[in-house]
mmCIF file with all atom_site columns, C-alpha atoms in Angstrom:
data_model
loop_
_atom_site.group_PDB
_atom_site.id
_atom_site.type_symbol
_atom_site.label_atom_id
_atom_site.label_alt_id
_atom_site.label_comp_id
_atom_site.label_asym_id
_atom_site.label_entity_id
_atom_site.label_seq_id
_atom_site.pdbx_PDB_ins_code
_atom_site.Cartn_x
_atom_site.Cartn_y
_atom_site.Cartn_z
_atom_site.occupancy
_atom_site.B_iso_or_equiv
_atom_site.pdbx_formal_charge
_atom_site.auth_seq_id
_atom_site.auth_comp_id
_atom_site.auth_asym_id
_atom_site.auth_atom_id
_atom_site.pdbx_PDB_model_num
ATOM 1   C CA . MET T 1 1   ? 79.748 -8.889  -7.541  1.00 73.00 ? 204 MET T CA 1
ATOM 2   C CA . PHE T 1 2   ? 78.758 -5.858  -5.457  1.00 77.00 ? 205 PHE T CA 1
ATOM 3   C CA . ASP T 1 3   ? 80.194 -7.469  -2.327  1.00 80.00 ? 206 ASP T CA 1
ATOM 4   C CA . GLU T 1 4   ? 83.448 -8.200  -4.182  1.00 86.00 ? 207 GLU T CA 1
ATOM 5   C CA . ILE T 1 5   ? 83.745 -4.568  -5.276  1.00 88.00 ? 208 ILE T CA 1
ATOM 6   C CA . LEU T 1 6   ? 83.055 -3.266  -1.757  1.00 86.00 ? 209 LEU T CA 1
ATOM 7   C CA . GLY T 1 7   ? 85.475 -5.870  -0.357  1.00 87.00 ? 210 GLY T CA 1
ATOM 8   C CA . LYS T 1 8   ? 88.310 -4.176  -2.214  1.00 92.00 ? 211 LYS T CA 1
ATOM 9   C CA . PHE T 1 9   ? 87.663 -1.152  0.031   1.00 93.00 ? 212 PHE T CA 1
ATOM 10  C CA . GLU T 1 10  ? 87.064 -3.141  3.210   1.00 92.00 ? 213 GLU T CA 1
ATOM 11  C CA . GLY T 1 11  ? 89.267 -0.947  5.392   1.00 90.00 ? 214 GLY T CA 1
ATOM 12  C CA . SER T 1 12  ? 87.619 2.315   4.370   1.00 94.00 ? 215 SER T CA 1
ATOM 13  C CA . PRO T 1 13  ? 83.912 2.917   4.964   1.00 94.00 ? 216 PRO T CA 1
ATOM 14  C CA . SER T 1 14  ? 84.291 6.341   3.307   1.00 96.00 ? 217 SER T CA 1
ATOM 15  C CA . GLN T 1 15  ? 85.649 4.821   0.108   1.00 96.00 ? 218 GLN T CA 1
ATOM 16  C CA . GLN T 1 16  ? 82.889 2.202   0.209   1.00 95.00 ? 219 GLN T CA 1
ATOM 17  C CA . ALA T 1 17  ? 80.369 5.053   0.368   1.00 95.00 ? 220 ALA T CA 1
ATOM 18  C CA . VAL T 1 18  ? 81.957 6.589   -2.745  1.00 96.00 ? 221 VAL T CA 1
ATOM 19  C CA . ILE T 1 19  ? 81.797 3.241   -4.553  1.00 95.00 ? 222 ILE T CA 1
ATOM 20  C CA . ARG T 1 20  ? 78.138 2.796   -3.587  1.00 91.00 ? 223 ARG T CA 1
ATOM 21  C CA . LEU T 1 21  ? 77.271 6.257   -4.876  1.00 94.00 ? 224 LEU T CA 1
ATOM 22  C CA . LEU T 1 22  ? 79.098 5.692   -8.179  1.00 95.00 ? 225 LEU T CA 1
ATOM 23  C CA . LEU T 1 23  ? 77.266 2.400   -8.714  1.00 91.00 ? 226 LEU T CA 1
ATOM 24  C CA . GLU T 1 24  ? 73.841 3.658   -7.631  1.00 87.00 ? 227 GLU T CA 1
ATOM 25  C CA . ARG T 1 25  ? 74.010 6.766   -9.812  1.00 90.00 ? 228 ARG T CA 1
ATOM 26  C CA . GLY T 1 26  ? 75.665 5.041   -12.757 1.00 91.00 ? 229 GLY T CA 1
ATOM 27  C CA . PHE T 1 27  ? 78.697 7.372   -12.677 1.00 96.00 ? 230 PHE T CA 1
ATOM 28  C CA . SER T 1 28  ? 81.797 6.247   -14.571 1.00 96.00 ? 231 SER T CA 1
ATOM 29  C CA . VAL T 1 29  ? 85.463 6.965   -14.004 1.00 97.00 ? 232 VAL T CA 1
ATOM 30  C CA . ASN T 1 30  ? 87.329 8.088   -17.130 1.00 96.00 ? 233 ASN T CA 1
ATOM 31  C CA . GLU T 1 31  ? 90.972 7.491   -18.075 1.00 95.00 ? 234 GLU T CA 1
ATOM 32  C CA . GLU T 1 32  ? 92.011 10.661  -16.213 1.00 95.00 ? 235 GLU T CA 1
ATOM 33  C CA . GLY T 1 33  ? 90.355 9.413   -13.032 1.00 94.00 ? 236 GLY T CA 1
ATOM 34  C CA . ARG T 1 34  ? 87.514 11.927  -13.226 1.00 96.00 ? 237 ARG T CA 1
ATOM 35  C CA . VAL T 1 35  ? 83.991 10.935  -12.233 1.00 97.00 ? 238 VAL T CA 1
ATOM 36  C CA . VAL T 1 36  ? 81.676 11.465  -15.193 1.00 97.00 ? 239 VAL T CA 1
ATOM 37  C CA . SER T 1 37  ? 78.119 10.980  -16.320 1.00 95.00 ? 240 SER T CA 1
ATOM 38  C CA . GLY T 1 38  ? 78.418 10.603  -20.066 1.00 90.00 ? 241 GLY T CA 1
ATOM 39  C CA . GLY T 1 39  ? 80.759 13.432  -20.990 1.00 89.00 ? 242 GLY T CA 1
ATOM 40  C CA . ILE T 1 40  ? 79.871 15.629  -18.006 1.00 95.00 ? 243 ILE T CA 1
ATOM 41  C CA . GLU T 1 41  ? 82.404 15.737  -15.192 1.00 96.00 ? 244 GLU T CA 1
ATOM 42  C CA . ILE T 1 42  ? 81.070 15.494  -11.643 1.00 96.00 ? 245 ILE T CA 1
ATOM 43  C CA . PRO T 1 43  ? 83.278 17.558  -9.296  1.00 96.00 ? 246 PRO T CA 1
ATOM 44  C CA . TYR T 1 44  ? 84.828 15.645  -6.407  1.00 96.00 ? 247 TYR T CA 1
ATOM 45  C CA . THR T 1 45  ? 83.631 18.371  -4.044  1.00 96.00 ? 248 THR T CA 1
ATOM 46  C CA . GLY T 1 46  ? 80.001 17.707  -4.986  1.00 96.00 ? 249 GLY T CA 1
ATOM 47  C CA . ILE T 1 47  ? 80.374 13.971  -4.400  1.00 97.00 ? 250 ILE T CA 1
ATOM 48  C CA . ALA T 1 48  ? 82.191 14.588  -1.120  1.00 97.00 ? 251 ALA T CA 1
ATOM 49  C CA . ARG T 1 49  ? 79.491 17.001  0.057   1.00 97.00 ? 252 ARG T CA 1
ATOM 50  C CA . GLU T 1 50  ? 76.747 14.489  -0.795  1.00 96.00 ? 253 GLU T CA 1
ATOM 51  C CA . LEU T 1 51  ? 78.500 11.770  1.240   1.00 96.00 ? 254 LEU T CA 1
ATOM 52  C CA . ASP T 1 52  ? 79.863 14.048  3.974   1.00 96.00 ? 255 ASP T CA 1
ATOM 53  C CA . VAL T 1 53  ? 83.451 12.936  3.315   1.00 96.00 ? 256 VAL T CA 1
ATOM 54  C CA . ASP T 1 54  ? 86.612 14.801  2.366   1.00 96.00 ? 257 ASP T CA 1
ATOM 55  C CA . ARG T 1 55  ? 87.092 15.289  -1.393  1.00 95.00 ? 258 ARG T CA 1
ATOM 56  C CA . ARG T 1 56  ? 90.453 13.502  -1.059  1.00 96.00 ? 259 ARG T CA 1
ATOM 57  C CA . VAL T 1 57  ? 88.494 10.318  -0.278  1.00 97.00 ? 260 VAL T CA 1
ATOM 58  C CA . VAL T 1 58  ? 86.853 10.603  -3.701  1.00 97.00 ? 261 VAL T CA 1
ATOM 59  C CA . ASP T 1 59  ? 90.257 11.225  -5.291  1.00 96.00 ? 262 ASP T CA 1
ATOM 60  C CA . SER T 1 60  ? 91.865 8.208   -3.593  1.00 96.00 ? 263 SER T CA 1
ATOM 61  C CA . THR T 1 61  ? 88.872 6.035   -4.545  1.00 97.00 ? 264 THR T CA 1
ATOM 62  C CA . THR T 1 62  ? 89.133 6.933   -8.228  1.00 97.00 ? 265 THR T CA 1
ATOM 63  C CA . ASP T 1 63  ? 92.902 6.312   -8.068  1.00 97.00 ? 266 ASP T CA 1
ATOM 64  C CA . ALA T 1 64  ? 92.226 2.846   -6.622  1.00 97.00 ? 267 ALA T CA 1
ATOM 65  C CA . ILE T 1 65  ? 89.674 2.178   -9.373  1.00 97.00 ? 268 ILE T CA 1
ATOM 66  C CA . LEU T 1 66  ? 92.206 3.026   -12.080 1.00 97.00 ? 269 LEU T CA 1
ATOM 67  C CA . GLU T 1 67  ? 94.881 0.857   -10.455 1.00 97.00 ? 270 GLU T CA 1
ATOM 68  C CA . ASP T 1 68  ? 92.663 -2.252  -10.372 1.00 96.00 ? 271 ASP T CA 1
ATOM 69  C CA . PRO T 1 69  ? 92.035 -3.716  -13.863 1.00 96.00 ? 272 PRO T CA 1
ATOM 70  C CA . GLU T 1 70  ? 88.685 -5.256  -12.906 1.00 95.00 ? 273 GLU T CA 1
ATOM 71  C CA . LEU T 1 71  ? 87.389 -2.078  -11.254 1.00 96.00 ? 274 LEU T CA 1
ATOM 72  C CA . ARG T 1 72  ? 88.735 0.010   -14.107 1.00 96.00 ? 275 ARG T CA 1
ATOM 73  C CA . ARG T 1 73  ? 86.773 -2.074  -16.617 1.00 96.00 ? 276 ARG T CA 1
ATOM 74  C CA . ILE T 1 74  ? 83.564 -1.871  -14.553 1.00 94.00 ? 277 ILE T CA 1
ATOM 75  C CA . PHE T 1 75  ? 83.716 1.860   -13.899 1.00 95.00 ? 278 PHE T CA 1
ATOM 76  C CA . ALA T 1 76  ? 84.776 2.717   -17.438 1.00 95.00 ? 279 ALA T CA 1
ATOM 77  C CA . ASN T 1 77  ? 81.631 1.065   -18.787 1.00 94.00 ? 280 ASN T CA 1
ATOM 78  C CA . ILE T 1 78  ? 78.898 1.841   -16.267 1.00 92.00 ? 281 ILE T CA 1
ATOM 79  C CA . SER T 1 79  ? 76.190 4.279   -17.298 1.00 89.00 ? 282 SER T CA 1
ATOM 80  C CA . SER T 1 80  ? 72.948 5.677   -15.958 1.00 87.00 ? 283 SER T CA 1
ATOM 81  C CA . ILE T 1 81  ? 69.483 5.626   -17.460 1.00 86.00 ? 284 ILE T CA 1
ATOM 82  C CA . PRO T 1 82  ? 66.740 8.195   -16.900 1.00 86.00 ? 285 PRO T CA 1
ATOM 83  C CA . SER T 1 83  ? 63.907 7.032   -14.671 1.00 89.00 ? 286 SER T CA 1
ATOM 84  C CA . LEU T 1 84  ? 60.286 8.033   -15.141 1.00 93.00 ? 287 LEU T CA 1
ATOM 85  C CA . MET T 1 85  ? 59.412 7.131   -11.536 1.00 91.00 ? 288 MET T CA 1
ATOM 86  C CA . ASP T 1 86  ? 59.836 10.608  -10.072 1.00 89.00 ? 289 ASP T CA 1
ATOM 87  C CA . LEU T 1 87  ? 58.196 12.155  -13.127 1.00 91.00 ? 290 LEU T CA 1
ATOM 88  C CA . ALA T 1 88  ? 55.176 9.849   -13.012 1.00 92.00 ? 291 ALA T CA 1
ATOM 89  C CA . PRO T 1 89  ? 52.889 12.241  -11.097 1.00 90.00 ? 292 PRO T CA 1
ATOM 90  C CA . VAL T 1 90  ? 53.815 15.134  -13.384 1.00 93.00 ? 293 VAL T CA 1
ATOM 91  C CA . LEU T 1 91  ? 53.281 13.070  -16.542 1.00 93.00 ? 294 LEU T CA 1
ATOM 92  C CA . GLU T 1 92  ? 50.145 11.387  -15.137 1.00 93.00 ? 295 GLU T CA 1
ATOM 93  C CA . LEU T 1 93  ? 51.732 7.937   -15.223 1.00 95.00 ? 296 LEU T CA 1
ATOM 94  C CA . THR T 1 94  ? 51.218 5.077   -12.787 1.00 95.00 ? 297 THR T CA 1
ATOM 95  C CA . VAL T 1 95  ? 54.103 3.385   -10.983 1.00 96.00 ? 298 VAL T CA 1
ATOM 96  C CA . LEU T 1 96  ? 53.403 -0.218  -10.026 1.00 95.00 ? 299 LEU T CA 1
ATOM 97  C CA . THR T 1 97  ? 55.809 -1.545  -7.393  1.00 94.00 ? 300 THR T CA 1
ATOM 98  C CA . VAL T 1 98  ? 56.210 -5.296  -6.975  1.00 94.00 ? 301 VAL T CA 1
ATOM 99  C CA . GLU T 1 99  ? 58.088 -6.729  -3.991  1.00 91.00 ? 302 GLU T CA 1
ATOM 100 C CA . VAL T 1 100 ? 59.120 -10.356 -4.271  1.00 87.00 ? 303 VAL T CA 1
ATOM 101 C CA . ALA T 1 101 ? 60.369 -12.983 -1.825  1.00 83.00 ? 304 ALA T CA 1
ATOM 102 C CA . GLU T 1 102 ? 63.288 -14.179 -3.971  1.00 78.00 ? 305 GLU T CA 1
ATOM 103 C CA . ALA T 1 103 ? 64.451 -11.436 -6.340  1.00 75.00 ? 306 ALA T CA 1
ATOM 104 C CA . ASP T 1 104 ? 66.963 -13.677 -8.123  1.00 74.00 ? 307 ASP T CA 1
ATOM 105 C CA . GLU T 1 105 ? 64.248 -16.121 -9.225  1.00 78.00 ? 308 GLU T CA 1
ATOM 106 C CA . SER T 1 106 ? 63.940 -16.312 -13.018 1.00 83.00 ? 309 SER T CA 1
ATOM 107 C CA . GLY T 1 107 ? 60.911 -15.126 -14.976 1.00 87.00 ? 310 GLY T CA 1
ATOM 108 C CA . ILE T 1 108 ? 59.625 -12.454 -12.587 1.00 89.00 ? 311 ILE T CA 1
ATOM 109 C CA . VAL T 1 109 ? 59.795 -9.565  -15.057 1.00 92.00 ? 312 VAL T CA 1
ATOM 110 C CA . ALA T 1 110 ? 58.450 -11.720 -17.890 1.00 94.00 ? 313 ALA T CA 1
ATOM 111 C CA . GLU T 1 111 ? 55.467 -12.968 -15.929 1.00 94.00 ? 314 GLU T CA 1
ATOM 112 C CA . VAL T 1 112 ? 54.498 -9.567  -14.492 1.00 95.00 ? 315 VAL T CA 1
ATOM 113 C CA . THR T 1 113 ? 54.837 -7.770  -17.821 1.00 96.00 ? 316 THR T CA 1
ATOM 114 C CA . THR T 1 114 ? 52.901 -10.532 -19.603 1.00 96.00 ? 317 THR T CA 1
ATOM 115 C CA . LEU T 1 115 ? 49.970 -10.049 -17.208 1.00 96.00 ? 318 LEU T CA 1
ATOM 116 C CA . ILE T 1 116 ? 50.112 -6.291  -17.837 1.00 96.00 ? 319 ILE T CA 1
ATOM 117 C CA . ALA T 1 117 ? 50.226 -6.753  -21.611 1.00 96.00 ? 320 ALA T CA 1
ATOM 118 C CA . GLU T 1 118 ? 47.326 -9.219  -21.476 1.00 95.00 ? 321 GLU T CA 1
ATOM 119 C CA . ALA T 1 119 ? 45.337 -6.535  -19.622 1.00 95.00 ? 322 ALA T CA 1
ATOM 120 C CA . GLY T 1 120 ? 45.952 -4.234  -22.605 1.00 95.00 ? 323 GLY T CA 1
ATOM 121 C CA . LEU T 1 121 ? 48.078 -1.710  -20.721 1.00 95.00 ? 324 LEU T CA 1
ATOM 122 C CA . SER T 1 122 ? 51.028 0.074   -22.274 1.00 94.00 ? 325 SER T CA 1
ATOM 123 C CA . ILE T 1 123 ? 54.312 -0.126  -20.383 1.00 96.00 ? 326 ILE T CA 1
ATOM 124 C CA . ARG T 1 124 ? 56.481 3.006   -20.546 1.00 95.00 ? 327 ARG T CA 1
ATOM 125 C CA . GLN T 1 125 ? 59.417 1.713   -18.503 1.00 96.00 ? 328 GLN T CA 1
ATOM 126 C CA . VAL T 1 126 ? 60.471 -1.248  -16.365 1.00 96.00 ? 329 VAL T CA 1
ATOM 127 C CA . ILE T 1 127 ? 63.113 -0.921  -13.670 1.00 93.00 ? 330 ILE T CA 1
ATOM 128 C CA . SER T 1 128 ? 64.298 -3.985  -11.813 1.00 89.00 ? 331 SER T CA 1
ATOM 129 C CA . GLU T 1 129 ? 66.598 -3.366  -8.876  1.00 84.00 ? 332 GLU T CA 1
ATOM 130 C CA . ASP T 1 130 ? 69.558 -5.710  -8.734  1.00 79.00 ? 333 ASP T CA 1
ATOM 131 C CA . PRO T 1 131 ? 69.556 -7.975  -5.654  1.00 77.00 ? 334 PRO T CA 1
ATOM 132 C CA . GLU T 1 132 ? 73.312 -7.447  -5.373  1.00 74.00 ? 335 GLU T CA 1
ATOM 133 C CA . PHE T 1 133 ? 72.931 -3.662  -5.043  1.00 71.00 ? 336 PHE T CA 1
ATOM 134 C CA . THR T 1 134 ? 70.052 -3.479  -2.576  1.00 75.00 ? 337 THR T CA 1
ATOM 135 C CA . ASP T 1 135 ? 68.814 -5.542  0.352   1.00 74.00 ? 338 ASP T CA 1
ATOM 136 C CA . ASP T 1 136 ? 65.159 -5.349  -0.649  1.00 82.00 ? 339 ASP T CA 1
ATOM 137 C CA . PRO T 1 137 ? 65.044 -5.187  -4.467  1.00 84.00 ? 340 PRO T CA 1
ATOM 138 C CA . LYS T 1 138 ? 61.819 -4.212  -6.181  1.00 90.00 ? 341 LYS T CA 1
ATOM 139 C CA . LEU T 1 139 ? 60.378 -4.279  -9.658  1.00 92.00 ? 342 LEU T CA 1
ATOM 140 C CA . TYR T 1 140 ? 58.925 -0.972  -10.857 1.00 95.00 ? 343 TYR T CA 1
ATOM 141 C CA . VAL T 1 141 ? 56.650 -0.834  -13.883 1.00 96.00 ? 344 VAL T CA 1
ATOM 142 C CA . ILE T 1 142 ? 55.674 2.606   -15.176 1.00 97.00 ? 345 ILE T CA 1
ATOM 143 C CA . LEU T 1 143 ? 52.378 2.560   -17.060 1.00 95.00 ? 346 LEU T CA 1
ATOM 144 C CA . ASP T 1 144 ? 50.322 4.993   -19.140 1.00 93.00 ? 347 ASP T CA 1
ATOM 145 C CA . ALA T 1 145 ? 47.097 4.164   -17.299 1.00 91.00 ? 348 ALA T CA 1
ATOM 146 C CA . GLU T 1 146 ? 45.741 3.225   -13.901 1.00 90.00 ? 349 GLU T CA 1
ATOM 147 C CA . VAL T 1 147 ? 45.990 -0.431  -12.951 1.00 91.00 ? 350 VAL T CA 1
ATOM 148 C CA . PRO T 1 148 ? 42.663 -2.267  -12.731 1.00 93.00 ? 351 PRO T CA 1
ATOM 149 C CA . GLY T 1 149 ? 41.985 -4.080  -9.449  1.00 92.00 ? 352 GLY T CA 1
ATOM 150 C CA . ASP T 1 150 ? 41.793 -7.515  -11.067 1.00 94.00 ? 353 ASP T CA 1
ATOM 151 C CA . LEU T 1 151 ? 45.292 -7.053  -12.503 1.00 94.00 ? 354 LEU T CA 1
ATOM 152 C CA . LEU T 1 152 ? 46.638 -6.102  -9.066  1.00 93.00 ? 355 LEU T CA 1
ATOM 153 C CA . VAL T 1 153 ? 45.045 -9.239  -7.646  1.00 93.00 ? 356 VAL T CA 1
ATOM 154 C CA . ALA T 1 154 ? 46.505 -11.410 -10.441 1.00 94.00 ? 357 ALA T CA 1
ATOM 155 C CA . ILE T 1 155 ? 50.000 -10.029 -9.843  1.00 94.00 ? 358 ILE T CA 1
ATOM 156 C CA . ARG T 1 156 ? 49.626 -10.360 -6.066  1.00 93.00 ? 359 ARG T CA 1
ATOM 157 C CA . GLU T 1 157 ? 48.638 -14.013 -6.477  1.00 93.00 ? 360 GLU T CA 1
ATOM 158 C CA . LEU T 1 158 ? 51.902 -14.907 -8.222  1.00 90.00 ? 361 LEU T CA 1
ATOM 159 C CA . PRO T 1 159 ? 53.713 -17.317 -5.869  1.00 88.00 ? 362 PRO T CA 1
ATOM 160 C CA . TYR T 1 160 ? 56.857 -15.201 -5.440  1.00 87.00 ? 363 TYR T CA 1
ATOM 161 C CA . VAL T 1 161 ? 55.126 -11.820 -4.868  1.00 89.00 ? 364 VAL T CA 1
ATOM 162 C CA . ARG T 1 162 ? 55.129 -10.446 -1.313  1.00 90.00 ? 365 ARG T CA 1
ATOM 163 C CA . ARG T 1 163 ? 53.445 -7.110  -1.982  1.00 90.00 ? 366 ARG T CA 1
ATOM 164 C CA . VAL T 1 164 ? 52.089 -4.933  -4.804  1.00 91.00 ? 367 VAL T CA 1
ATOM 165 C CA . GLU T 1 165 ? 51.456 -1.213  -4.583  1.00 90.00 ? 368 GLU T CA 1
ATOM 166 C CA . PHE T 1 166 ? 50.964 1.793   -6.827  1.00 83.00 ? 369 PHE T CA 1
#
């Protein structure tokens, strides 16, 4: 799906950069063509500065989104969620990162979280990167406690796991 969305902007790397940013940050485009996060409007100039493009590129990208029924539906309904990953050190949480060989294989999240639950650890948040949005998707599990070595070994021994770190 991500490739299809970017394909609609094939002739414009700058517009593709805008699309990527909107998707990665979970920014929507409202009926007026404004970029928003919830009800808060994100100024085009801020987006343009972040991407080092002209603000008119952002404007033309949102116009193109509104003109395309499929894109309009996607960007009207996308939303962001808060992540505890960057707050983990401040809140004394542990972030377990699991890299897998085939991210689109079924059962990865279920099997990893089952092992964690069986170890008696409390999960605060699970974030699974979508293989369509990133080249090297990872599974992040934010925990209340440190991860015992035997649990790390058990996760690492799963057949699809390439690497585990915290």
